[in-house]
Every structure is written in C-alpha cells, then in structure tokens.
Short mmCIF file of C-alpha atoms and ligand atoms in Angstrom, two decimals:
data_model
loop_
_atom_site.label_atom_id
_atom_site.label_comp_id
_atom_site.label_asym_id
_atom_site.label_seq_id
_atom_site.Cartn_x
_atom_site.Cartn_y
_atom_site.Cartn_z
CA MET Q 1 2.71 -3.07 -21.41
CA LYS Q 2 4.90 -0.32 -22.58
CA GLN Q 3 5.94 2.84 -20.91
CA MET Q 4 9.36 4.05 -21.83
CA ILE Q 5 11.30 6.37 -19.65
CA LEU Q 6 13.99 7.93 -21.73
CA ALA Q 7 15.77 9.65 -18.93
CA ALA Q 8 18.63 11.75 -20.26
CA ALA Q 9 21.34 10.55 -17.91
CA LEU Q 10 23.30 13.48 -16.60
CA ALA Q 11 26.41 12.53 -14.70
CA ALA Q 12 25.96 15.28 -12.13
CA ALA Q 13 23.24 17.56 -10.82
CA LEU Q 14 22.09 20.28 -13.20
CA PRO Q 15 22.69 23.95 -12.35
CA LEU Q 16 20.07 24.80 -9.76
CA SER Q 17 18.92 27.96 -11.51
CA ALA Q 18 18.06 26.17 -14.78
CA GLN Q 19 14.47 25.61 -15.70
CA LYS Q 20 14.14 22.13 -17.08
CA LYS Q 21 12.00 20.65 -19.81
CA ALA Q 22 10.37 17.28 -20.10
CA ASP Q 23 8.21 15.64 -22.76
CA ILE Q 24 5.45 13.13 -22.48
CA THR Q 25 3.62 11.33 -25.27
CA LEU Q 26 0.41 9.56 -24.38
CA LEU Q 27 -0.19 6.30 -26.26
CA PRO Q 28 -3.96 5.76 -25.95
CA GLU Q 29 -4.07 3.14 -28.71
CA GLN Q 30 -1.94 0.89 -26.51
CA ALA Q 31 -4.35 1.14 -23.56
CA LYS Q 32 -5.43 -2.38 -22.56
CA VAL Q 33 -5.40 -2.83 -18.82
CA GLU Q 34 -7.57 -1.51 -16.02
CA ILE Q 35 -5.84 -0.16 -12.93
CA PRO Q 36 -7.38 -2.37 -10.23
CA LYS Q 37 -8.77 -0.26 -7.44
CA GLU Q 38 -6.93 -2.60 -5.06
CA ILE Q 39 -3.64 -0.89 -6.02
CA TYR Q 40 -4.87 1.74 -3.54
CA GLY Q 41 -5.16 -0.80 -0.72
CA GLN Q 42 -4.39 -0.20 2.93
CA PHE Q 43 -2.93 -2.34 5.71
CA ALA Q 44 -4.01 -2.37 9.37
CA GLU Q 45 -1.98 -4.47 11.77
CA HIS Q 46 -2.24 -4.97 15.50
CA LEU Q 47 0.87 -2.86 15.96
CA GLY Q 48 1.29 0.16 18.20
CA THR Q 49 -1.80 2.32 17.96
CA CYS Q 50 -2.90 1.37 14.46
CA ILE Q 51 -5.91 -0.61 15.69
CA TYR Q 52 -6.30 0.40 19.34
CA GLY Q 53 -6.53 4.20 19.39
CA GLY Q 54 -6.20 4.60 15.62
CA LEU Q 55 -9.16 2.76 14.12
CA TRP Q 56 -10.82 1.47 17.24
CA VAL Q 57 -11.68 3.14 20.53
CA GLY Q 58 -14.50 0.86 21.70
CA GLU Q 59 -18.19 1.52 22.11
CA GLN Q 60 -17.77 3.07 25.57
CA SER Q 61 -15.21 5.68 24.50
CA SER Q 62 -15.87 9.41 24.85
CA ILE Q 63 -14.33 9.76 21.37
CA PRO Q 64 -17.26 9.78 18.91
CA ASN Q 65 -17.52 6.32 17.36
CA THR Q 66 -19.78 3.97 15.46
CA ASN Q 67 -19.89 0.57 17.11
CA GLY Q 68 -16.42 1.26 18.49
CA SER Q 69 -14.71 2.55 15.31
CA ARG Q 70 -13.82 6.22 15.59
CA ASN Q 71 -15.98 8.47 13.41
CA ASP Q 72 -13.31 10.96 12.33
CA VAL Q 73 -11.10 8.16 10.98
CA LEU Q 74 -14.06 6.39 9.37
CA GLN Q 75 -15.03 9.57 7.56
CA ALA Q 76 -11.46 10.26 6.39
CA LEU Q 77 -11.10 6.70 5.08
CA LYS Q 78 -14.45 6.85 3.30
CA GLU Q 79 -13.28 9.99 1.53
CA LEU Q 80 -10.13 8.12 0.49
CA LYS Q 81 -12.27 5.40 -1.18
CA VAL Q 82 -10.24 2.64 0.48
CA PRO Q 83 -10.81 -0.40 -1.75
CA VAL Q 84 -9.28 -3.14 0.43
CA LEU Q 85 -7.98 -3.40 3.99
CA ARG Q 86 -5.45 -6.06 5.03
CA TRP Q 87 -5.64 -7.37 8.63
CA PRO Q 88 -4.58 -8.53 11.29
CA GLY Q 89 -0.92 -8.48 10.16
CA GLY Q 90 1.90 -8.53 9.23
CA CYS Q 91 3.97 -10.41 11.74
CA PHE Q 92 1.07 -10.26 14.19
CA ALA Q 93 -1.02 -12.53 11.96
CA ASP Q 94 1.20 -15.54 12.59
CA GLU Q 95 0.66 -15.32 16.35
CA TYR Q 96 -3.02 -14.45 16.24
CA HIS Q 97 -5.61 -16.99 17.33
CA TRP Q 98 -8.88 -15.73 15.98
CA MET Q 99 -11.10 -17.55 18.46
CA ASP Q 100 -9.66 -15.31 21.20
CA GLY Q 101 -11.24 -12.34 19.43
CA ILE Q 102 -14.90 -13.42 19.22
CA GLY Q 103 -17.78 -13.56 21.70
CA PRO Q 104 -18.53 -11.28 24.65
CA LYS Q 105 -15.64 -8.85 25.11
CA GLU Q 106 -15.38 -9.46 28.84
CA ASN Q 107 -14.66 -13.15 28.18
CA ARG Q 108 -11.96 -12.59 25.60
CA PRO Q 109 -8.49 -13.54 26.84
CA ARG Q 110 -5.72 -10.98 26.88
CA MET Q 111 -2.64 -11.57 24.77
CA VAL Q 112 0.92 -10.33 24.51
CA ASN Q 113 1.81 -8.75 21.19
CA ASN Q 114 5.27 -10.31 21.07
CA ASN Q 115 6.25 -8.82 17.75
CA TRP Q 116 5.49 -5.25 18.60
CA GLY Q 117 6.73 -4.01 21.94
CA GLY Q 118 5.21 -6.75 24.11
CA THR Q 119 2.05 -4.70 24.49
CA VAL Q 120 -0.81 -6.54 26.17
CA GLU Q 121 -4.00 -6.46 24.10
CA ASP Q 122 -7.51 -7.30 25.24
CA ASN Q 123 -8.74 -8.79 21.94
CA SER Q 124 -11.66 -6.35 21.88
CA PHE Q 125 -11.03 -5.83 18.16
CA GLY Q 126 -11.53 -9.17 16.44
CA THR Q 127 -13.21 -10.76 13.44
CA HIS Q 128 -16.63 -9.09 13.86
CA GLU Q 129 -15.17 -5.67 14.56
CA PHE Q 130 -12.85 -5.86 11.54
CA LEU Q 131 -15.45 -7.14 9.09
CA ASN Q 132 -18.05 -4.67 10.31
CA LEU Q 133 -15.50 -1.87 9.82
CA CYS Q 134 -14.92 -3.04 6.24
CA GLU Q 135 -18.67 -3.01 5.65
CA MET Q 136 -18.88 0.55 6.97
CA LEU Q 137 -15.99 1.57 4.70
CA GLY Q 138 -17.43 -0.31 1.73
CA CYS Q 139 -14.09 -2.05 1.16
CA GLU Q 140 -12.95 -5.62 0.54
CA PRO Q 141 -11.49 -7.33 3.60
CA TYR Q 142 -8.16 -9.12 3.19
CA VAL Q 143 -7.63 -11.54 6.07
CA SER Q 144 -4.18 -12.98 6.82
CA MET Q 145 -4.25 -16.50 8.26
CA ASN Q 146 -1.91 -17.84 10.93
CA VAL Q 147 0.39 -20.43 9.38
CA GLY Q 148 3.44 -19.76 11.57
CA SER Q 149 1.98 -20.77 14.94
CA GLY Q 150 -1.56 -21.80 14.07
CA THR Q 151 -3.10 -25.00 12.79
CA VAL Q 152 -4.76 -26.03 9.57
CA GLN Q 153 -7.94 -26.65 11.53
CA GLU Q 154 -7.89 -23.13 12.98
CA THR Q 155 -7.47 -21.65 9.51
CA ALA Q 156 -10.18 -23.83 7.99
CA GLN Q 157 -12.59 -22.96 10.78
CA TRP Q 158 -11.94 -19.24 10.46
CA VAL Q 159 -12.93 -19.32 6.80
CA GLU Q 160 -16.01 -21.36 7.71
CA TYR Q 161 -16.91 -19.01 10.58
CA ILE Q 162 -16.75 -15.97 8.32
CA THR Q 163 -18.33 -17.28 5.12
CA ALA Q 164 -20.52 -20.35 5.74
CA GLU Q 165 -24.29 -20.12 6.00
CA ASP Q 166 -24.72 -23.32 8.01
CA GLY Q 167 -22.73 -25.71 10.12
CA PRO Q 168 -21.00 -25.53 13.48
CA MET Q 169 -18.90 -22.43 12.79
CA ALA Q 170 -21.86 -20.56 11.29
CA LYS Q 171 -23.85 -21.48 14.41
CA LEU Q 172 -21.13 -20.00 16.60
CA ARG Q 173 -21.05 -16.83 14.50
CA LYS Q 174 -24.82 -16.49 14.75
CA ALA Q 175 -24.62 -16.96 18.52
CA ASN Q 176 -22.15 -14.07 18.53
CA GLY Q 177 -24.67 -11.82 16.84
CA ARG Q 178 -23.99 -12.10 13.10
CA GLU Q 179 -26.69 -13.99 11.26
CA LYS Q 180 -25.57 -13.63 7.66
CA PRO Q 181 -22.10 -14.69 6.57
CA TRP Q 182 -19.71 -12.02 5.35
CA ARG Q 183 -18.26 -12.11 1.86
CA VAL Q 184 -14.50 -12.33 2.00
CA LYS Q 185 -12.47 -12.57 -1.16
CA TYR Q 186 -8.83 -12.13 -0.20
CA ILE Q 187 -7.07 -14.43 2.23
CA GLY Q 188 -3.36 -14.51 2.92
CA VAL Q 189 -1.92 -17.91 3.82
CA GLY Q 190 0.92 -16.80 6.09
CA ASN Q 191 2.96 -13.60 6.14
CA GLU Q 192 6.71 -13.26 5.63
CA SER Q 193 6.95 -17.00 6.19
CA TRP Q 194 10.71 -16.67 5.60
CA GLY Q 195 10.96 -14.43 8.71
CA CYS Q 196 8.52 -13.53 11.48
CA GLY Q 197 5.98 -15.91 9.95
CA GLY Q 198 7.95 -19.05 10.76
CA SER Q 199 11.55 -18.70 9.50
CA MET Q 200 10.84 -21.25 6.79
CA ARG Q 201 12.67 -22.23 3.65
CA PRO Q 202 10.57 -21.79 0.51
CA GLU Q 203 10.80 -25.52 -0.26
CA TYR Q 204 9.07 -26.26 3.07
CA TYR Q 205 6.64 -23.35 3.03
CA ALA Q 206 5.48 -24.19 -0.50
CA ASP Q 207 4.23 -27.56 0.75
CA LEU Q 208 2.72 -26.02 3.86
CA TYR Q 209 0.99 -23.42 1.70
CA ARG Q 210 -0.47 -26.20 -0.49
CA ARG Q 211 -1.74 -27.98 2.60
CA TYR Q 212 -3.31 -24.94 4.32
CA GLN Q 213 -4.98 -23.63 1.19
CA THR Q 214 -6.59 -27.05 0.53
CA TYR Q 215 -8.84 -26.56 3.56
CA CYS Q 216 -9.78 -22.96 2.83
CA ARG Q 217 -13.14 -23.74 1.25
CA ASN Q 218 -15.51 -21.75 -0.88
CA TYR Q 219 -18.80 -21.69 1.03
CA ASN Q 220 -22.14 -20.65 -0.41
CA GLY Q 221 -20.81 -18.97 -3.52
CA ASN Q 222 -18.07 -17.05 -1.70
CA ARG Q 223 -14.99 -17.42 -3.93
CA LEU Q 224 -11.67 -17.05 -2.13
CA PHE Q 225 -8.65 -15.45 -3.75
CA LYS Q 226 -5.71 -17.22 -2.07
CA ILE Q 227 -2.47 -15.31 -1.61
CA ALA Q 228 0.79 -17.03 -0.72
CA SER Q 229 3.49 -15.35 1.30
CA GLY Q 230 6.10 -13.96 -1.07
CA SER Q 231 9.52 -12.45 -1.23
CA GLY Q 232 10.95 -9.58 0.77
CA GLU Q 233 12.56 -7.34 -1.86
CA TYR Q 234 14.84 -9.36 -4.16
CA ASP Q 235 14.48 -12.95 -2.86
CA THR Q 236 14.23 -14.51 -6.30
CA HIS Q 237 14.79 -18.04 -4.98
CA TRP Q 238 11.61 -17.66 -2.93
CA THR Q 239 9.55 -16.59 -5.93
CA GLU Q 240 11.07 -19.24 -8.17
CA THR Q 241 10.39 -22.03 -5.65
CA MET Q 242 6.87 -20.88 -4.87
CA MET Q 243 5.92 -20.62 -8.53
CA LYS Q 244 7.45 -23.99 -9.33
CA GLN Q 245 6.05 -25.90 -6.36
CA ALA Q 246 2.77 -24.15 -5.63
CA GLY Q 247 1.98 -21.79 -8.53
CA GLY Q 248 -1.02 -23.91 -9.51
CA GLN Q 249 -2.58 -23.62 -6.06
CA MET Q 250 -2.45 -19.87 -5.63
CA ASP Q 251 -4.24 -16.83 -7.03
CA GLY Q 252 -1.64 -14.37 -5.82
CA LEU Q 253 1.90 -14.22 -4.51
CA SER Q 254 2.87 -11.35 -2.27
CA LEU Q 255 5.88 -9.03 -2.37
CA HIS Q 256 7.07 -6.73 0.41
CA TYR Q 257 9.19 -3.73 -0.43
CA TYR Q 258 10.00 -0.89 1.95
CA THR Q 259 11.83 2.37 1.35
CA VAL Q 260 14.17 1.71 4.23
CA ALA Q 261 17.87 2.36 4.73
CA GLY Q 262 18.63 -1.13 6.07
CA TRP Q 263 17.39 -3.55 8.70
CA SER Q 264 19.99 -2.95 11.38
CA GLY Q 265 20.97 0.33 12.99
CA SER Q 266 19.33 3.68 12.33
CA LYS Q 267 16.89 4.00 9.48
CA GLY Q 268 17.10 7.79 9.60
CA SER Q 269 14.78 10.38 11.06
CA ALA Q 270 11.35 10.80 9.48
CA THR Q 271 11.54 14.56 9.78
CA GLN Q 272 15.19 15.61 9.92
CA PHE Q 273 17.07 14.76 6.77
CA ASP Q 274 19.27 16.48 4.23
CA GLU Q 275 19.03 16.78 0.49
CA ALA Q 276 21.16 13.66 -0.09
CA ASP Q 277 18.91 11.61 2.21
CA TYR Q 278 15.87 12.86 0.32
CA TYR Q 279 17.26 11.94 -3.09
CA TRP Q 280 18.41 8.58 -1.70
CA ALA Q 281 14.80 7.89 -0.70
CA MET Q 282 13.51 8.77 -4.17
CA GLY Q 283 16.01 6.37 -5.73
CA LYS Q 284 15.30 3.56 -3.27
CA CYS Q 285 11.57 3.96 -3.71
CA LEU Q 286 11.83 3.90 -7.51
CA ASP Q 287 13.93 0.75 -7.37
CA ILE Q 288 10.65 -1.02 -6.61
CA GLU Q 289 10.16 -0.98 -10.38
CA ASN Q 290 13.23 -3.12 -10.92
CA CYS Q 291 12.19 -5.38 -8.05
CA ILE Q 292 8.72 -5.88 -9.57
CA LYS Q 293 10.20 -6.56 -13.01
CA THR Q 294 12.57 -9.14 -11.52
CA HIS Q 295 9.73 -11.09 -9.89
CA VAL Q 296 7.42 -10.68 -12.86
CA ALA Q 297 10.08 -12.22 -15.13
CA ILE Q 298 10.21 -15.29 -12.89
CA MET Q 299 6.43 -15.52 -12.69
CA ASP Q 300 6.19 -15.20 -16.49
CA LYS Q 301 8.36 -18.31 -16.84
CA TYR Q 302 5.88 -20.43 -14.92
CA ASP Q 303 2.68 -18.57 -15.69
CA ALA Q 304 2.85 -16.96 -19.11
CA ARG Q 305 -0.90 -16.28 -19.04
CA LYS Q 306 -0.48 -14.12 -15.94
CA ARG Q 307 -3.10 -16.01 -13.96
CA VAL Q 308 -1.24 -15.57 -10.66
CA ALA Q 309 -1.20 -11.97 -9.46
CA LEU Q 310 1.71 -10.24 -7.79
CA MET Q 311 0.37 -8.54 -4.66
CA VAL Q 312 2.61 -5.83 -3.18
CA ASP Q 313 0.81 -6.20 0.11
CA GLU Q 314 3.32 -4.18 2.14
CA TRP Q 315 5.19 -1.12 0.92
CA GLY Q 316 6.07 2.39 2.06
CA THR Q 317 8.69 4.29 4.04
CA TRP Q 318 10.25 2.97 7.23
CA TRP Q 319 12.09 5.53 9.38
CA ASP Q 320 13.25 5.58 12.98
CA GLU Q 321 10.44 5.73 15.52
CA GLU Q 322 9.61 9.24 16.71
CA PRO Q 323 11.64 10.14 19.80
CA GLY Q 324 9.60 9.67 22.96
CA THR Q 325 7.24 7.07 21.50
CA VAL Q 326 6.96 3.43 22.55
CA ARG Q 327 9.73 1.26 21.13
CA GLY Q 328 8.39 -1.38 18.80
CA HIS Q 329 5.29 0.65 17.90
CA LEU Q 330 6.79 1.99 14.65
CA TYR Q 331 5.16 5.40 15.02
CA GLN Q 332 6.68 7.85 12.55
CA GLN Q 333 5.83 11.31 11.25
CA ASN Q 334 5.11 11.85 7.59
CA THR Q 335 6.49 14.70 5.45
CA MET Q 336 6.38 15.81 1.83
CA ARG Q 337 9.23 13.32 1.27
CA ASP Q 338 6.80 10.51 2.16
CA ALA Q 339 4.21 12.03 -0.17
CA PHE Q 340 6.73 11.71 -3.02
CA VAL Q 341 7.38 8.07 -2.16
CA ALA Q 342 3.62 7.49 -2.38
CA ALA Q 343 3.26 9.33 -5.70
CA LEU Q 344 6.25 7.69 -7.37
CA SER Q 345 5.33 4.19 -6.17
CA LEU Q 346 1.72 4.48 -7.34
CA ASN Q 347 2.90 5.69 -10.75
CA VAL Q 348 5.11 2.58 -10.96
CA PHE Q 349 2.34 0.18 -9.88
CA HIS Q 350 0.07 1.46 -12.65
CA LYS Q 351 2.57 0.28 -15.27
CA TYR Q 352 2.52 -3.34 -14.15
CA THR Q 353 -1.16 -3.91 -13.54
CA ASP Q 354 -1.24 -6.74 -16.04
CA ARG Q 355 0.48 -8.68 -13.21
CA VAL Q 356 0.31 -6.48 -10.09
CA LYS Q 357 -3.28 -6.58 -8.89
CA MET Q 358 -3.02 -5.21 -5.38
CA ALA Q 359 -0.76 -2.99 -3.27
CA ASN Q 360 -1.25 -2.17 0.41
CA ILE Q 361 0.64 0.73 1.91
CA ALA Q 362 1.94 0.11 5.42
CA GLN Q 363 -0.02 1.24 7.36
CA VAL Q 364 -3.34 3.02 7.57
CA ALA Q 365 -2.94 4.79 10.95
CA ASN Q 366 -0.12 5.60 13.38
CA VAL Q 367 2.35 3.05 11.95
CA LEU Q 368 5.08 3.61 9.33
CA GLN Q 369 3.86 5.58 6.29
CA SER Q 370 0.41 6.30 7.64
CA MET Q 371 -2.51 7.99 6.05
CA ILE Q 372 -3.70 9.16 9.44
CA LEU Q 373 -2.16 10.07 12.80
CA THR Q 374 -4.26 10.16 15.95
CA LYS Q 375 -3.66 11.41 19.47
CA GLU Q 376 -6.55 10.86 21.86
CA ASP Q 377 -9.49 12.65 20.21
CA LYS Q 378 -7.35 14.48 17.62
CA MET Q 379 -6.69 13.33 14.09
CA VAL Q 380 -4.25 14.54 11.45
CA LEU Q 381 -4.22 13.66 7.74
CA THR Q 382 -0.69 13.19 6.44
CA PRO Q 383 0.81 14.38 3.13
CA SER Q 384 0.65 10.70 2.02
CA TYR Q 385 -3.10 10.72 2.67
CA TYR Q 386 -3.49 13.61 0.26
CA VAL Q 387 -1.57 11.78 -2.47
CA PHE Q 388 -3.97 8.84 -2.13
CA GLN Q 389 -6.90 11.24 -2.20
CA MET Q 390 -5.67 13.04 -5.32
CA TYR Q 391 -4.77 9.76 -7.08
CA ALA Q 392 -8.11 8.06 -6.29
CA VAL Q 393 -9.29 9.08 -9.78
CA HIS Q 394 -7.06 6.32 -11.20
CA GLN Q 395 -8.94 3.56 -9.35
CA GLY Q 396 -10.64 1.30 -11.89
CA ALA Q 397 -9.62 3.52 -14.83
CA THR Q 398 -7.88 2.28 -17.98
CA TYR Q 399 -4.14 2.69 -17.82
CA LEU Q 400 -2.77 4.90 -20.61
CA PRO Q 401 0.82 4.00 -21.49
CA LEU Q 402 3.12 6.94 -22.06
CA GLU Q 403 6.64 7.83 -23.08
CA LEU Q 404 8.53 10.25 -20.87
CA THR Q 405 11.77 12.09 -21.55
CA CYS Q 406 13.19 14.06 -18.66
CA ASP Q 407 16.39 15.09 -16.95
CA SER Q 408 17.88 12.97 -14.23
CA ARG Q 409 20.46 13.31 -11.50
CA THR Q 410 22.93 10.99 -9.89
CA VAL Q 411 21.97 10.05 -6.34
CA ARG Q 412 23.41 7.87 -3.58
CA ALA Q 413 22.31 4.27 -3.69
CA ARG Q 414 23.00 3.88 0.04
CA MET Q 415 21.61 6.19 2.70
CA GLY Q 416 24.30 8.22 4.43
CA ARG Q 417 27.15 6.56 2.52
CA ASP Q 418 29.05 7.64 -0.56
CA GLY Q 419 29.93 4.95 -3.05
CA ASP Q 420 27.30 3.29 -5.21
CA THR Q 421 25.05 5.64 -7.11
CA ARG Q 422 21.83 5.44 -9.09
CA THR Q 423 20.33 7.61 -11.81
CA LEU Q 424 17.12 9.27 -10.72
CA PRO Q 425 14.66 10.61 -13.32
CA LEU Q 426 13.39 13.93 -12.00
CA VAL Q 427 9.85 13.60 -13.32
CA SER Q 428 7.44 10.75 -12.69
CA ALA Q 429 4.18 10.48 -14.62
CA SER Q 430 1.20 8.20 -15.11
CA ALA Q 431 -2.10 8.54 -16.96
CA SER Q 432 -5.47 6.84 -17.12
CA ARG Q 433 -8.88 7.25 -18.73
CA SER Q 434 -11.91 6.76 -16.53
CA LYS Q 435 -15.19 5.23 -17.65
CA ASP Q 436 -16.74 8.67 -18.20
CA GLY Q 437 -13.96 9.52 -20.70
CA LYS Q 438 -12.00 11.89 -18.44
CA VAL Q 439 -8.24 11.58 -18.63
CA HIS Q 440 -6.13 11.98 -15.50
CA ILE Q 441 -2.40 12.56 -15.49
CA SER Q 442 -0.46 12.32 -12.25
CA LEU Q 443 2.89 14.08 -12.24
CA ALA Q 444 5.66 14.54 -9.72
CA ASN Q 445 8.60 16.89 -10.05
CA VAL Q 446 11.11 15.40 -7.64
CA ASP Q 447 13.60 18.23 -8.06
CA LEU Q 448 13.88 20.32 -4.88
CA GLU Q 449 14.97 23.51 -6.61
CA THR Q 450 13.90 23.70 -10.20
CA SER Q 451 10.59 23.84 -11.98
CA GLU Q 452 9.89 21.70 -15.05
CA THR Q 453 8.12 22.78 -18.19
CA LEU Q 454 6.36 19.71 -19.48
CA THR Q 455 4.93 19.28 -22.93
CA VAL Q 456 2.40 16.48 -23.28
CA ASP Q 457 1.46 15.16 -26.70
CA LEU Q 458 -2.10 13.92 -26.26
CA GLY Q 459 -1.96 11.70 -29.35
CA SER Q 460 -5.39 10.85 -30.70
CA LEU Q 461 -7.18 12.07 -27.58
CA LYS Q 462 -9.47 15.00 -28.26
CA LEU Q 463 -9.30 16.97 -25.04
CA LYS Q 464 -10.01 20.64 -24.62
CA GLU Q 465 -10.01 21.63 -20.97
CA VAL Q 466 -7.67 21.00 -18.10
CA SER Q 467 -7.88 21.55 -14.37
CA GLY Q 468 -5.73 20.24 -11.57
CA THR Q 469 -4.79 19.84 -7.94
CA MET Q 470 -1.31 20.21 -6.47
CA LEU Q 471 0.43 19.11 -3.30
CA THR Q 472 3.57 21.06 -2.49
CA SER Q 473 5.18 22.85 0.38
CA SER Q 474 7.90 25.39 0.99
CA LYS Q 475 10.19 22.80 2.63
CA ILE Q 476 10.44 19.11 1.85
CA GLU Q 477 10.46 18.35 5.61
CA ASP Q 478 7.05 19.99 6.03
CA LYS Q 479 4.42 17.88 7.76
CA ASN Q 480 1.04 18.10 9.45
CA THR Q 481 0.99 18.06 13.24
CA PHE Q 482 -1.72 18.09 15.88
CA GLU Q 483 -0.88 21.77 16.43
CA GLN Q 484 -0.78 22.61 12.70
CA PRO Q 485 -2.92 19.98 10.98
CA ASP Q 486 -3.27 21.89 7.70
CA ALA Q 487 0.35 22.84 7.01
CA VAL Q 488 0.46 20.57 3.93
CA LYS Q 489 -2.73 20.36 1.89
CA PRO Q 490 -3.70 20.12 -1.79
CA VAL Q 491 -4.50 23.37 -3.58
CA PRO Q 492 -6.01 24.06 -7.00
CA PHE Q 493 -3.39 23.99 -9.76
CA LYS Q 494 -3.50 26.60 -12.51
CA GLY Q 495 -0.23 25.88 -14.32
CA ALA Q 496 -1.59 23.79 -17.21
CA LYS Q 497 -3.12 24.71 -20.55
CA ILE Q 498 -4.16 22.90 -23.73
CA SER Q 499 -3.53 24.33 -27.14
CA LYS Q 500 -3.61 22.58 -30.55
CA GLY Q 501 -3.62 19.06 -29.14
CA LYS Q 502 -0.71 19.76 -26.80
CA LEU Q 503 -0.82 20.17 -23.08
CA THR Q 504 1.78 22.40 -21.44
CA VAL Q 505 2.39 22.17 -17.72
CA LYS Q 506 4.64 24.29 -15.56
CA LEU Q 507 5.45 21.97 -12.67
CA PRO Q 508 6.93 23.80 -9.68
CA ALA Q 509 9.91 22.30 -7.87
CA LYS Q 510 8.95 19.52 -5.40
CA SER Q 511 5.35 19.36 -6.52
CA ILE Q 512 2.86 16.55 -7.06
CA VAL Q 513 0.06 17.38 -9.47
CA VAL Q 514 -2.99 15.48 -10.71
CA LEU Q 515 -4.59 16.90 -13.85
CA GLU Q 516 -8.07 16.23 -15.16
CA LEU Q 517 -8.60 16.63 -18.90
CA VAL Q 518 -11.98 16.62 -20.62
O1 AHR B 601 4.54 -3.40 8.57
C1 AHR B 601 5.35 -3.80 9.64
C2 AHR B 601 5.94 -5.18 9.46
O2 AHR B 601 6.77 -5.22 8.36
C3 AHR B 601 4.95 -6.29 9.19
O3 AHR B 601 4.37 -6.79 10.35
C4 AHR B 601 5.80 -7.34 8.56
O4 AHR B 601 5.09 -8.17 7.69
C5 AHR B 601 6.90 -6.54 7.87
O5 AHR B 601 8.16 -7.01 8.19
#
C-alpha cells in the first residue's frame, strides 16, 4: 500500500508568522483495502477506576445504570460506535482467575490487584458482566487469557464456559443465568509475556503459546481468532521468534506502543508542558509508523500472504498520574495534545491495514489516554473521545492512498533532553471512501502557531460538495474538566471549498478536521 509523505525537511522551525502550504493528491485507483472497524478498538482493564466506577457501578448504585453498567458511559460509548473491547487486561489478565468472577456476587472471593496499587477488588465485574456489556454496546469482545499464572485447563474451560452449548462448563454457565452461549471471536493468549505476563523469553513463550492455543476450541460454530502476545515497541527478536516458532498457530500477533517519555522516572505532566514537550510527543507518537513497518517487514518474511494480523492492542499517551490520585491507578487528564496523538496515530494505522487489523487505545475510562473520565455521578468526554467520534466515519470504509507534501520541523527525539532530533511533518492526513460513496478526509495541522493552506487533488473522484467538523482550542493544554466539561468540543468547519476538481482547505493552527465530500 502506498502513501508517500514527501515532507520538505527544514532544518529549523519556520518563521511563526508564515502561512504554510501543503499539497495532497488522492490516489483512488490504488484503493484496495478496507479499514477494519477494529482499528477503533478500546481497552478496559481492571486498573484504577476503569472498571469499578468507570464502566461499572453495580445494580444497587444510585448512579443510573443498566444491569450495573452506568448509563451515561454506555450512551457515550454507543455514540462512539466502539467496535471491540479488550478485557480484563493488560497485566491484570495474567493474574486473573475467571472462576472467581462468576456466580452469586456475595460468594465471589475478593482479590488483590497486585499490578495496580494493591487495590482489593470484589470480583463483582466478571465474565457475565463484561460480555453483557459488550452485547449492550454491540461490540466484539476481546478476552485476554491468563498464561502467566493460570493453567491450560483454566484457559480451556473459560473458552468452553463462554462459547459451548453443552457440556459441564455450559451447564455451569446456565446455572449462573445465561442459557445461550456468547459469540467470542478474539482471544489473547497472554499479555506482555516478556514482562508482567511472566517475564518469559520468546523461545519459551512461543512453545507455551502453541500449547495453550491448542486447547482453545471452536465450539458450535464459534470461530476463535487467536492472538499471541507480541513485542513492546522495537523488540524485533520477539517478533522474529514468534513468527518462526508459532506463526502457523496464530491469527494475530500483538504490538504495544505508548507515547511515553521512558519507563523510569517522570513521564511528564499530562496538563503542564511546554512547546518542546508537545512537539516531542508528536514525534514520538508518529514513530509508531516506523515501529509498525519494522515488525511488518519481519512478519512479511515468514508470512508473505499476510495471513497473520498485527494487532496494536495497546497504544496511547502515558503521562504522570494526576497529583492527588491513587498511585498505581494511572489516572491522567487529557488535553488537545492527546487529541493530536489520537488523530496522528489513527491516520498511521489506516495506511497499514493490509497487515494491521486491530488497534486498542489504552484505555476506555479513567486510565491513561481515556475516552471518558468519571467522578462519582459525573462524566466528562475527553478531547481524545471527540477524535474517535469524528473519525468513526472511517470504520469499515475503503482506504484511499494519498501523497502528501508539507513542511516539517526539527523536534527533540527525547523528552526534556537536547541531543537527538527527529523531523516532524506538520500535516497528517488520511482518506477513505465509505460504502455509500462519501469520501472522508481526516487532517491534522500539528503546528501550534501557523495555519496551513492545503490543496487536495481529488484525482478521478467526482465530488462537488464539502462539509466538515473541527476540533481545536485556544491553548494546546486545554482540556475538559468536571467543572468545565465542554471546554474542548468539535465545531462545524467552514474552511473548505471545491472548485474544478480541487479541494482547498484552510487549516487553522493546532486543528484536527474531518471533511465529508459528496
Ligand atoms: O495499559 C496499562 C498497562 O500497560 C497494561 O496493563 C500493560 O499491558 C502495559 O504495560
């Protein structure tokens, strides 16, 4: 798949007063691949208040809920068209024993969430609650199995419990109130098995993966899509070993990539940052493209037909926890900077959907780069939520390759430290054509000061009208809070026009725009 970015490399920042120009050429005749809706996937881990308080308040709560899941969050997620939800972790998955989370709630044992702050959980949110939530959302469940501290039998029985019509596990499920099996497609066999999921070497995990997946059966026409634990960022040895030793036994291999300053020490504040920190984040987030290409090249060696999918099942920003919040709960605020990370990353994922078939932002509520923040009965939608909402038009549409020429600037490659630099293109773009023939172009002008005049050559596409939506804000640190929930919100965009087969767009500084062309 071809999308060329011809970024004119400028050694230094351009004069701030200049108005810049960028060109895009759409290449509709090269359109071949559908953008899987699962690129817009979400992740919900038992971590902090993602599940308890975020998604789930319990049937007895005074917060309005449907069978325990809070109504405001349900509604917001329905509007986002969430295609797939990954659960129960993350690191939590490899310490989770699913049988503790079924049956009458008063009989469920309590557990210590050792990975995330040592919080004691009551297991009131388990298999039934999760799968019922997915049914209410109309999304695919993605269940991560416990390989790190579980057993093959436990994993095999979980699949049977969820998907079999008859037999001992189905009988137990029925006794717990669910007659019909659920349909579950995606299962993860371990998570970060090189780290919190068991500190394994890939040579060992590859064999373990082969063993565990053998006993994950397809019951009654339910066809599992089996995903092996993959690399964190650039661990090419992991990918190489997994593809060589277990490529034939998997449907997908995961990849985790966070926009994070480093794993020790401060990761930087989510809300207080300077211009250099902001541009660092844009560069780090865009480096996911190189990371994907690196793993795709290895996968291509072993699987030229691209049968095995690359699943970016954790990505997003990772900042310091908000002051005053529980340590280990990874609660962070979300600003326009995070919205840009979302927009740029999604534009990258679209380009590789011949291999990348799923991506799950971490996480859906109250953890890392959340869509939603909750505090008791209040809920706030973050700037990242609005990017997912605006971009939902790309779900299931045909990817339209494009060529982009734009200015760039030199940015720090390391947060807070001079030294290595990267070249950052200042415009990011992606396009797709939906089944009804509408074309959508998502654009981001990363520049904090200067607007961009974009000319888009529509090629053979006969399009006459354009409308759009924009997310922007007066300051890049702007965010939505419980006191001011609507500080950052999409607005109609009027800066685009079509004339003689060319689209012209005036993209304001620090703006994210999605255009619809008919
Ligand atoms: O998303 C938070 C954590 O990040 C996940 O539990 C783990 O898989 C990753 O390290």
